[in-house]
Amino acid sequence: MGLDEEFIIAYEKYSDAIFRYCFYRVYEREKAKDLVQEVYMKTWQYLSKGNEVENIRAFLYRVARNLIIDGSRKKKESSLDEMHESGFDAKFDDRRQKEIEIDMKMAIEVIKNLDEKYREVLLLRYVDGFSPKEISSMIDETENAVSVRIHRGMKQLRKLI
Amino acid sequence: MFERKKTFFKKLRRQGLAQGERQVILDSLVLYVKKNPAGNNQRVRRIFYGSKSFSASTNFFKILYKPVFVTAIIAIIIVTGGGVAYAAEGALPGDLLYPIKIHINENVRTVIVVSPEAKIEWEVSRTERRLQEAEQLATQGRLDADTSSKISINLKSQSKKISKKIKALEASGNIDVVARSSSNLETALQAHKKIIIKMSDESRAGVNTKDIVRDLEEEEEEASRVRNNAEIEIKTKIHSKFSQSAENRKKSAQKKLDETKNYIEKWEKRLGSEATVEARTQIQKAQEIIIRGEAELNAQKSGEAFNSFQEAHRMAQQARLLLEAKKNFNVNIIGKKNTSTIEIKKDKRLEDETKKSQERGKDKDDDVQEDSNEKNKQEEKDGIDTDSQNAIEIDSKIDVKIGL
């Protein structure tokens, strides 16, 4: 299988997850989509130069994470109000979907109010399904630190719900 | 609590890309991947350092040929004000811009040209372009066996294209166009063949021309045959219907003559006295033939007039091509007095033959070919370099000269 074919498969498999990851950091749909594209382009740049990647999924997350960190360094964090406005342009049609949307909005509100550190690990653990070990390699923390963070994150979450 | 946690995160998981959104991003990624294929850097480097092989550039052209790239390149051309396209015009096989020249510049022209006449003229011009490229490569010592055979392949496909078009024109009765284009083609092939033979004669380094010369001869024969047949048919044309065509041919012959005269005057110093004297003699003869043609026109013999104007045009064209060779490559062919007289003699002889065979009422083709064959054999024995039907003898001559 050619490199480009593998790459496209990695897109089909993980683009949704990467989008989600980005969305819960920037809370703007368009921006998140742009980030997804950028993540994959950078990954391709890396691959096409002949570099090997063992775990493409983890690699994609790492690229996304770095991009977001770089981005937020350049911009000041927008006000909570702004985030509040722009977070909700998900595509849904019928009423059942509407209900889901409201549900989701509430959930999103909740996690927005979490600390960045906790939010990240909680999402990686419970939305994307990474193990603490995997998370530790992705965010450059020890496995232990990750577990602690998850635990503390859950505590804060319970308070918010 | 545990339940709520589960459902809570489940809600979050629902966030994702819609199918349409995913496709949009995928499309741009696919383009990006194609633009930057894996291992691309190597190939580009090879091209830049003047690789003689075609494989580098053929892969490059395959990518260039994708619709995305045609658009991108057109955009570049517009932005650079045609700079890239202009630069590509001078590209030779093996150069980075060569694919642009062939697949974009030339294809654009192919598409723009509409009438069947103009189309076949363009294909003849294209053949000339390939030959000019071959000559420039020879001058630079880049005409190795590989490149030579590739050019030969190119020439063969051009030749096929032209044959097809000629057949179509013959079928639709455009015999004057057939006569004109085959005449132009024949002259061009002849002149370039001489130039290329001369170049390998002078043993320029890295010049391998066997394939090309062989092709040129075959194609020249073919063009000559077509032209002769056309001219024979034209002779029988009714004056009233054909006089306009004859007039047009006269105009273009005169134009060609004048152009060549100007060329001689412009480049006199560069060309040297020998070449210019020769060329002027040719021009003079051509002018006389035009006058003869005018007389024929007045005598209501427009078919014959047409053929005379053709002849004059051929002579002027030949002179011009050979002068160009002298100027561009310092290859001196026009100095041989014999060659030009032989051309005239041969044509005149063919004319006499056709008159005879018309009177005899036999199958014209066979006679003409047979007789000119014999005449050529005679000339061969006299040691004069003519365009012989006797291919084997020519081949061995060339082999000896190149030392293969």
XYZ file of C-alpha atoms in Angstrom:
565
model
C 0.000 0.000 0.000
C 1.387 3.370 -0.923
C 2.200 6.028 1.583
C -0.493 8.327 0.276
C -3.107 5.603 0.590
C -2.148 4.945 4.191
C -2.335 8.624 4.809
C -5.853 8.924 3.438
C -6.935 5.988 5.567
C -5.537 7.757 8.611
C -7.668 10.689 7.626
C -10.825 8.620 7.331
C -10.181 6.985 10.659
C -9.133 9.894 12.821
C -10.222 13.163 11.290
C -13.394 13.193 13.361
C -11.518 12.652 16.579
C -8.930 15.252 15.748
C -11.690 17.662 14.921
C -13.292 17.023 18.263
C -10.023 17.460 20.040
C -9.477 20.778 18.355
C -13.025 21.924 18.809
C -12.917 21.457 22.557
C -9.918 23.707 22.689
C -10.946 26.512 20.382
C -14.739 26.265 20.443
C -15.104 27.523 16.923
C -16.191 25.104 14.274
C -14.429 26.779 11.354
C -11.231 27.191 13.248
C -11.350 23.576 14.309
C -11.807 22.473 10.706
C -8.853 24.562 9.615
C -6.795 22.997 12.336
C -7.714 19.511 11.198
C -6.525 20.341 7.705
C -3.334 21.843 9.018
C -2.675 18.855 11.250
C -2.924 16.467 8.352
C -0.863 18.622 6.022
C 1.931 18.879 8.526
C 1.750 15.171 9.076
C 2.044 14.575 5.352
C 5.020 16.916 5.149
C 6.685 14.835 7.806
C 5.808 11.540 6.149
C 6.691 12.517 2.600
C 10.211 13.412 3.663
C 10.680 9.763 4.494
C 10.212 9.846 8.276
C 8.690 6.806 9.900
C 5.744 7.093 12.228
C 4.886 4.174 14.474
C 1.616 5.370 15.867
C -0.062 7.713 13.430
C -2.955 8.374 15.716
C -0.799 9.597 18.560
C 1.286 11.565 16.100
C -1.780 13.381 14.802
C -2.853 14.349 18.280
C 0.591 15.611 19.079
C 0.675 17.759 15.997
C -2.778 19.104 16.839
C -1.760 19.871 20.364
C 1.342 21.733 19.271
C -0.569 23.719 16.720
C -3.126 24.768 19.286
C -0.480 25.763 21.778
C 1.315 27.811 19.135
C -1.958 29.399 18.129
C -2.960 30.368 21.600
C 0.447 31.860 22.255
C -0.146 34.277 19.438
C -3.672 35.212 20.395
C -4.865 36.168 23.794
C -7.553 33.911 25.060
C -10.847 35.293 23.880
C -13.379 36.256 26.462
C -15.721 33.698 27.802
C -18.557 35.519 26.120
C -17.066 35.053 22.697
C -16.556 31.404 23.283
C -20.053 31.191 24.460
C -21.340 32.680 21.216
C -19.361 30.729 18.695
C -19.358 27.274 20.132
C -22.641 26.119 18.795
C -22.920 25.662 15.101
C -23.263 21.927 14.963
C -25.394 20.544 12.124
C -28.603 19.018 13.305
C -32.003 18.654 11.725
C -34.990 17.290 13.542
C -36.232 17.798 16.987
C -34.604 14.807 18.538
C -31.422 16.253 17.268
C -32.371 19.552 18.807
C -32.637 17.919 22.149
C -29.297 16.331 21.696
C -27.930 19.667 20.744
C -29.161 21.286 23.907
C -27.724 18.447 25.872
C -24.446 18.864 24.160
C -24.421 22.573 24.683
C -24.854 22.029 28.334
C -22.089 19.499 28.415
C -19.848 21.805 26.487
C -20.616 24.615 28.899
C -19.600 22.385 31.705
C -16.282 21.342 30.340
C -15.498 24.861 29.254
C -15.478 25.736 32.845
C -12.980 23.081 33.657
C -9.381 23.913 33.967
C -7.474 23.465 30.773
C -5.218 20.798 32.213
C -8.075 18.665 33.468
C -10.205 19.168 30.422
C -7.492 17.892 28.164
C -6.874 14.657 29.960
C -10.552 13.995 30.603
C -11.401 14.392 26.934
C -8.497 12.237 25.852
C -9.420 9.590 28.352
C -13.190 9.468 28.131
C -14.057 10.884 24.742
C -11.183 9.603 22.652
C -10.480 6.546 24.709
C -6.767 6.813 25.199
C -5.195 4.941 28.067
C -3.321 6.909 30.709
C -0.116 5.458 29.316
C -0.896 6.730 25.838
C -1.915 10.088 27.190
C 1.319 10.379 29.093
C 3.352 10.017 25.880
C 1.148 12.517 24.121
C 1.398 15.290 26.616
C 4.833 14.738 28.043
C 3.811 13.890 31.561
C 4.406 10.798 33.587
C 1.708 8.191 33.704
C 1.266 8.898 37.341
C 0.766 12.589 36.778
C -1.850 11.772 34.176
C -3.795 9.529 36.550
C -3.733 12.165 39.229
C -4.935 14.770 36.814
C -7.783 12.573 35.649
C -8.842 11.983 39.195
C -8.760 15.658 40.100
C -10.497 16.546 36.867
C -13.354 14.245 37.654
C -13.711 15.818 41.052
C -14.054 19.254 39.554
C -16.446 17.961 36.953
C -18.728 16.509 39.582
C -18.874 19.825 41.251
C -19.924 21.526 38.014
C -22.600 19.106 36.891
C -22.496 9.573 39.478
C -20.808 6.975 37.371
C -23.818 6.850 35.082
C -23.795 10.553 34.634
C -20.159 10.551 33.829
C -20.689 8.019 31.109
C -23.575 9.813 29.497
C -21.875 13.120 29.952
C -18.919 12.164 27.904
C -21.109 10.368 25.449
C -22.712 13.670 24.669
C -19.391 15.235 24.043
C -18.438 12.452 21.724
C -21.282 13.346 19.449
C -19.453 16.424 18.282
C -17.828 15.738 14.970
C -17.488 16.568 11.321
C -20.430 16.275 8.993
C -19.855 14.166 5.902
C -19.744 17.233 3.648
C -17.256 18.988 5.862
C -15.051 15.947 5.971
C -15.091 15.661 2.209
C -14.065 19.281 1.725
C -11.010 18.855 3.881
C -10.239 15.535 2.226
C -10.302 17.137 -1.206
C -7.761 19.759 -0.263
C -5.585 17.138 1.364
C -5.620 15.014 -1.761
C -4.470 17.982 -3.822
C -1.788 18.731 -1.282
C -0.529 15.167 -1.356
C -0.393 15.158 -5.110
C 1.466 18.455 -5.136
C 4.043 17.126 -2.726
C 4.442 13.476 -3.543
C 6.736 11.405 -1.388
C 10.311 11.480 -2.584
C 9.616 14.351 -4.941
C 12.672 16.287 -3.868
C 15.005 13.806 -5.440
C 13.447 14.021 -8.841
C 13.471 17.787 -8.915
C 17.134 17.830 -8.018
C 17.957 15.478 -10.843
C 16.200 17.640 -13.331
C 17.958 20.743 -12.120
C 21.359 19.188 -12.544
C 20.733 18.547 -16.206
C 19.869 14.894 -16.251
C 19.964 13.586 -19.786
C 17.384 10.948 -19.136
C 13.763 11.557 -19.934
C 12.299 9.505 -17.131
C 12.704 12.316 -14.650
C 10.871 14.746 -16.831
C 8.201 12.299 -17.970
C 7.149 11.676 -14.377
C 7.165 15.380 -13.799
C 4.996 15.904 -16.835
C 2.501 13.296 -15.720
C 1.915 15.343 -12.615
C 1.885 18.553 -14.609
C -0.734 17.128 -16.889
C -3.368 16.813 -14.172
C -6.126 19.387 -14.549
C -5.203 20.960 -11.231
C -1.809 21.723 -12.585
C -2.895 23.041 -15.881
C -4.917 25.595 -13.968
C -2.047 26.343 -11.646
C 0.352 26.765 -14.506
C -1.997 28.965 -16.450
C -2.256 31.045 -13.308
C 1.532 31.256 -13.109
C 1.715 32.202 -16.748
C -0.782 34.982 -16.244
C 0.985 36.244 -13.147
C 4.412 36.226 -14.748
C 2.949 37.901 -17.819
C 3.727 34.928 -19.984
C 7.283 34.811 -18.718
C 7.260 31.134 -17.962
C 5.656 30.246 -21.263
C 8.122 32.463 -23.063
C 11.057 30.904 -21.268
C 9.700 27.455 -22.015
C 9.875 28.163 -25.740
C 13.599 27.805 -25.686
C 13.556 24.562 -23.735
C 15.156 21.442 -25.121
C 14.463 17.776 -24.381
C 15.853 17.119 -20.928
C 15.265 20.656 -19.674
C 12.957 21.347 -16.769
C 10.604 23.544 -18.776
C 10.442 21.214 -21.787
C 7.219 19.530 -20.660
C 5.629 22.967 -20.439
C 6.715 23.714 -23.973
C 5.318 20.484 -25.360
C 2.251 19.898 -23.319
C 1.099 23.392 -22.635
C 2.423 25.899 -25.135
C 2.056 23.562 -28.078
C -1.254 22.107 -27.000
C -2.631 25.593 -26.571
C -1.691 26.321 -30.151
C -3.151 23.033 -31.329
C -6.451 23.933 -29.750
C -6.508 27.523 -30.986
C -5.928 26.599 -34.598
C -9.217 25.852 -36.296
C -9.193 25.366 -40.056
C -7.850 22.043 -41.401
C -5.346 24.009 -43.447
C -3.969 25.826 -40.473
C -3.986 22.637 -38.437
C -1.770 20.791 -40.830
C 0.508 23.817 -41.186
C 0.903 23.800 -37.424
C 1.765 20.108 -37.372
C 4.422 20.735 -40.001
C 5.762 23.579 -37.864
C 5.838 21.249 -34.906
C 7.942 18.804 -36.830
C 10.315 21.639 -37.596
C 10.469 22.561 -33.931
C 11.506 19.007 -33.047
C 14.218 19.159 -35.667
C 15.473 22.528 -34.499
C 15.659 21.156 -30.984
C 17.662 18.214 -32.257
C 20.077 20.577 -33.954
C 20.522 22.698 -30.872
C 21.147 19.609 -28.809
C 23.716 18.504 -31.351
C 25.467 21.845 -31.056
C 25.574 21.485 -27.295
C 26.820 17.942 -27.542
C 23.714 16.590 -25.852
C 22.408 14.486 -28.715
C 23.251 11.055 -27.351
C 21.760 7.766 -28.533
C 18.992 7.845 -25.952
C 17.827 11.353 -26.787
C 18.182 10.657 -30.478
C 15.878 7.680 -30.363
C 13.362 9.637 -28.343
C 13.353 12.421 -30.885
C 12.957 9.792 -33.561
C 9.866 8.472 -31.818
C 8.498 11.997 -31.616
C 9.112 12.544 -35.307
C 7.378 9.314 -36.220
C 4.264 10.253 -34.311
C 4.278 13.705 -35.904
C 4.589 12.039 -39.281
C 1.619 9.796 -38.574
C -0.464 12.770 -37.528
C 0.384 14.599 -40.707
C -0.339 11.561 -42.912
C -3.739 11.229 -41.355
C -4.519 14.855 -41.967
C -3.315 14.673 -45.538
C -5.517 11.680 -46.240
C -8.475 13.572 -44.865
C -7.640 16.586 -46.993
C -7.218 14.457 -50.093
C -10.570 12.870 -49.463
C -12.250 16.219 -49.069
C -10.706 17.466 -52.293
C -8.427 20.136 -50.855
C -5.666 19.203 -53.199
C -4.010 22.605 -53.185
C -3.629 22.462 -49.417
C -2.160 18.993 -49.733
C 0.293 20.207 -52.334
C 1.276 23.181 -50.233
C 1.755 21.432 -46.909
C 3.545 18.438 -48.349
C 5.797 20.818 -50.226
C 6.598 22.733 -47.044
C 7.147 19.530 -45.175
C 9.368 18.055 -47.850
C 11.556 21.138 -47.964
C 11.852 21.332 -44.212
C 12.731 17.662 -43.878
C 15.280 17.921 -46.635
C 16.990 20.978 -45.245
C 17.128 19.708 -41.690
C 18.348 16.358 -42.828
C 21.247 18.014 -44.565
C 22.011 20.108 -41.534
C 21.971 17.130 -39.236
C 24.078 14.988 -41.538
C 26.552 17.813 -41.842
C 26.684 18.130 -38.082
C 27.541 14.507 -37.596
C 29.953 14.708 -40.520
C 31.895 17.283 -38.663
C 32.054 14.777 -35.801
C 30.716 17.090 -33.169
C 31.039 15.437 -29.810
C 27.956 13.674 -28.519
C 26.122 13.649 -31.806
C 24.166 10.508 -32.574
C 21.924 10.964 -35.535
C 21.420 7.603 -37.191
C 17.808 7.138 -36.135
C 16.822 10.665 -36.895
C 18.371 10.783 -40.345
C 16.769 7.507 -41.303
C 13.371 8.771 -40.230
C 13.855 12.025 -42.056
C 14.605 10.220 -45.257
C 11.570 8.013 -45.059
C 9.369 10.950 -44.287
C 10.915 13.079 -46.990
C 10.231 10.376 -49.552
C 6.670 10.172 -48.405
C 6.179 13.928 -48.510
C 7.768 14.100 -51.919
C 5.515 11.389 -53.250
C 2.436 13.087 -51.880
C 3.499 16.402 -53.314
C 4.173 15.004 -56.739
C 0.853 13.251 -56.886
C -0.879 16.394 -55.804
C 0.916 18.470 -58.390
C 0.083 16.028 -61.139
C -3.531 16.248 -60.201
C -3.342 20.007 -60.038
C -1.991 20.219 -63.551
C -5.249 18.847 -64.799
C -7.274 21.446 -62.963
C -9.629 23.654 -64.848
C -8.338 27.170 -65.006
C -11.460 29.006 -64.022
C -11.868 27.013 -60.863
C -8.255 26.943 -59.862
C -6.914 30.345 -60.753
C -7.605 31.757 -57.319
C -5.577 29.043 -55.633
C -2.770 29.680 -58.071
C -2.884 33.395 -57.317
C -2.706 32.705 -53.608
C 0.218 30.413 -54.065
C 1.973 33.093 -56.063
C 1.453 35.566 -53.270
C 2.917 33.280 -50.672
C 5.843 32.387 -52.919
C 6.628 36.046 -53.477
C 6.272 36.711 -49.779
C 8.657 33.913 -48.921
C 11.110 35.241 -51.475
C 10.989 38.730 -50.064
C 11.361 37.457 -46.520
C 14.418 35.504 -47.496
C 15.875 38.526 -49.252
C 15.417 40.592 -46.127
C 16.980 37.858 -44.068
C 20.039 37.818 -46.279
C 20.406 41.556 -46.037
C 19.950 41.582 -42.312
C 22.484 38.897 -41.553
C 24.887 39.379 -44.428
C 27.935 39.930 -42.278
C 27.225 36.939 -40.062
C 26.594 34.652 -42.985
C 29.707 35.399 -44.937
C 30.034 36.079 -48.615
C 29.932 32.530 -49.892
C 26.580 31.764 -48.331
C 25.016 35.072 -49.287
C 26.111 34.831 -52.897
C 24.696 31.338 -53.154
C 21.484 32.361 -51.509
C 21.055 35.339 -53.782
C 21.515 33.119 -56.818
C 18.804 30.811 -55.473
C 16.524 33.763 -54.910
C 17.143 35.018 -58.400
C 16.237 31.674 -59.889
C 13.148 31.489 -57.755
C 12.092 34.912 -58.965
C 12.476 33.770 -62.551
C 10.282 30.801 -61.837
C 7.609 33.085 -60.447
C 7.695 35.040 -63.679
C 7.315 31.821 -65.589
C 4.362 30.998 -63.423
C 2.759 34.320 -64.201
C 3.080 33.582 -67.863
C 1.409 30.253 -67.355
C -1.387 31.951 -65.484
C -1.935 34.322 -68.336
C -2.004 31.361 -70.686
C -4.860 29.968 -68.638
C -2.748 27.146 -67.281
C -3.439 27.720 -63.629
C -2.545 24.166 -62.588
C 0.929 24.516 -64.003
C 1.221 28.026 -62.661
C 0.397 26.718 -59.191
C 3.138 24.144 -59.432
C 5.624 26.744 -60.603
C 4.810 29.001 -57.702
C 5.222 25.986 -55.440
C 8.636 25.396 -56.838
C 9.647 28.999 -56.323
C 8.348 28.832 -52.777
C 10.329 25.687 -52.132
C 13.500 27.250 -53.363
C 13.056 30.323 -51.262
C 12.218 28.236 -48.219
C 15.197 26.016 -48.720
C 17.518 28.960 -49.072
C 16.104 30.440 -45.908
C 16.439 27.267 -43.845
C 19.986 26.708 -44.921
C 20.898 30.307 -44.204
C 19.468 29.882 -40.743
C 21.595 26.813 -40.262
C 24.645 28.798 -41.194
C 23.754 31.597 -38.864
C 22.727 29.528 -35.870
C 25.045 26.594 -36.030
C 27.699 27.681 -38.478
C 26.886 24.676 -40.590
C 27.674 25.374 -44.193
C 25.547 23.546 -46.664
C 24.528 26.169 -49.088
C 28.111 26.404 -50.309
C 27.695 23.270 -52.389
C 26.671 24.563 -55.762
C 25.827 21.105 -56.967
C 23.019 20.583 -54.519
C 20.872 23.461 -55.610
C 21.193 22.708 -59.289
C 20.396 19.079 -58.707
C 17.180 20.088 -56.954
C 16.110 22.127 -59.925
C 17.139 19.449 -62.369
C 15.303 16.775 -60.476
C 12.130 18.768 -60.297
C 12.284 19.645 -63.939
C 12.926 16.051 -64.807
C 9.950 14.957 -62.819
C 7.877 17.547 -64.627
C 9.009 16.222 -67.998
C 8.271 12.709 -66.879
C 4.810 13.570 -65.759
C 4.107 15.253 -69.074
C 5.302 12.164 -70.889
C 3.281 9.805 -68.781
C 0.207 11.949 -69.149
C 0.584 11.698 -72.867
C 1.204 8.015 -72.665
C -1.771 7.683 -70.432
C -0.113 5.146 -68.178
C -0.255 4.906 -64.424
C 1.567 8.074 -63.478
C 2.855 7.087 -60.084
C 4.889 4.101 -61.155
C 6.538 5.896 -64.039
C 7.568 8.880 -62.063
C 9.026 6.788 -59.297
C 10.800 4.410 -61.620
C 12.375 7.085 -63.740
C 13.522 9.232 -60.911
C 14.962 6.122 -59.299
C 17.139 5.560 -62.293
C 18.197 9.142 -62.506
C 19.156 9.124 -58.885
C 21.225 6.005 -59.280
C 23.102 7.752 -62.020
C 23.739 10.726 -59.806
C 24.884 8.455 -57.002
C 27.523 7.069 -59.255
C 28.627 10.568 -60.059
C 29.239 10.962 -56.355
C 26.695 13.680 -55.821
C 24.797 13.791 -52.606
C 21.136 13.712 -53.552
C 17.977 12.570 -51.925
C 17.981 9.080 -53.224
C 15.234 6.554 -53.258
C 18.012 4.092 -52.844
C 18.098 4.123 -49.107
C 20.700 1.474 -48.615
C 23.416 3.414 -50.348
C 22.738 6.519 -48.350
C 22.800 4.585 -45.119
C 26.187 3.170 -45.789
C 27.502 6.589 -46.714
C 26.342 8.015 -43.450
C 27.766 5.123 -41.500
C 31.122 5.728 -43.008
C 31.047 9.410 -42.254
C 30.029 9.052 -38.647
C 32.429 6.233 -38.241
C 29.958 3.807 -36.733
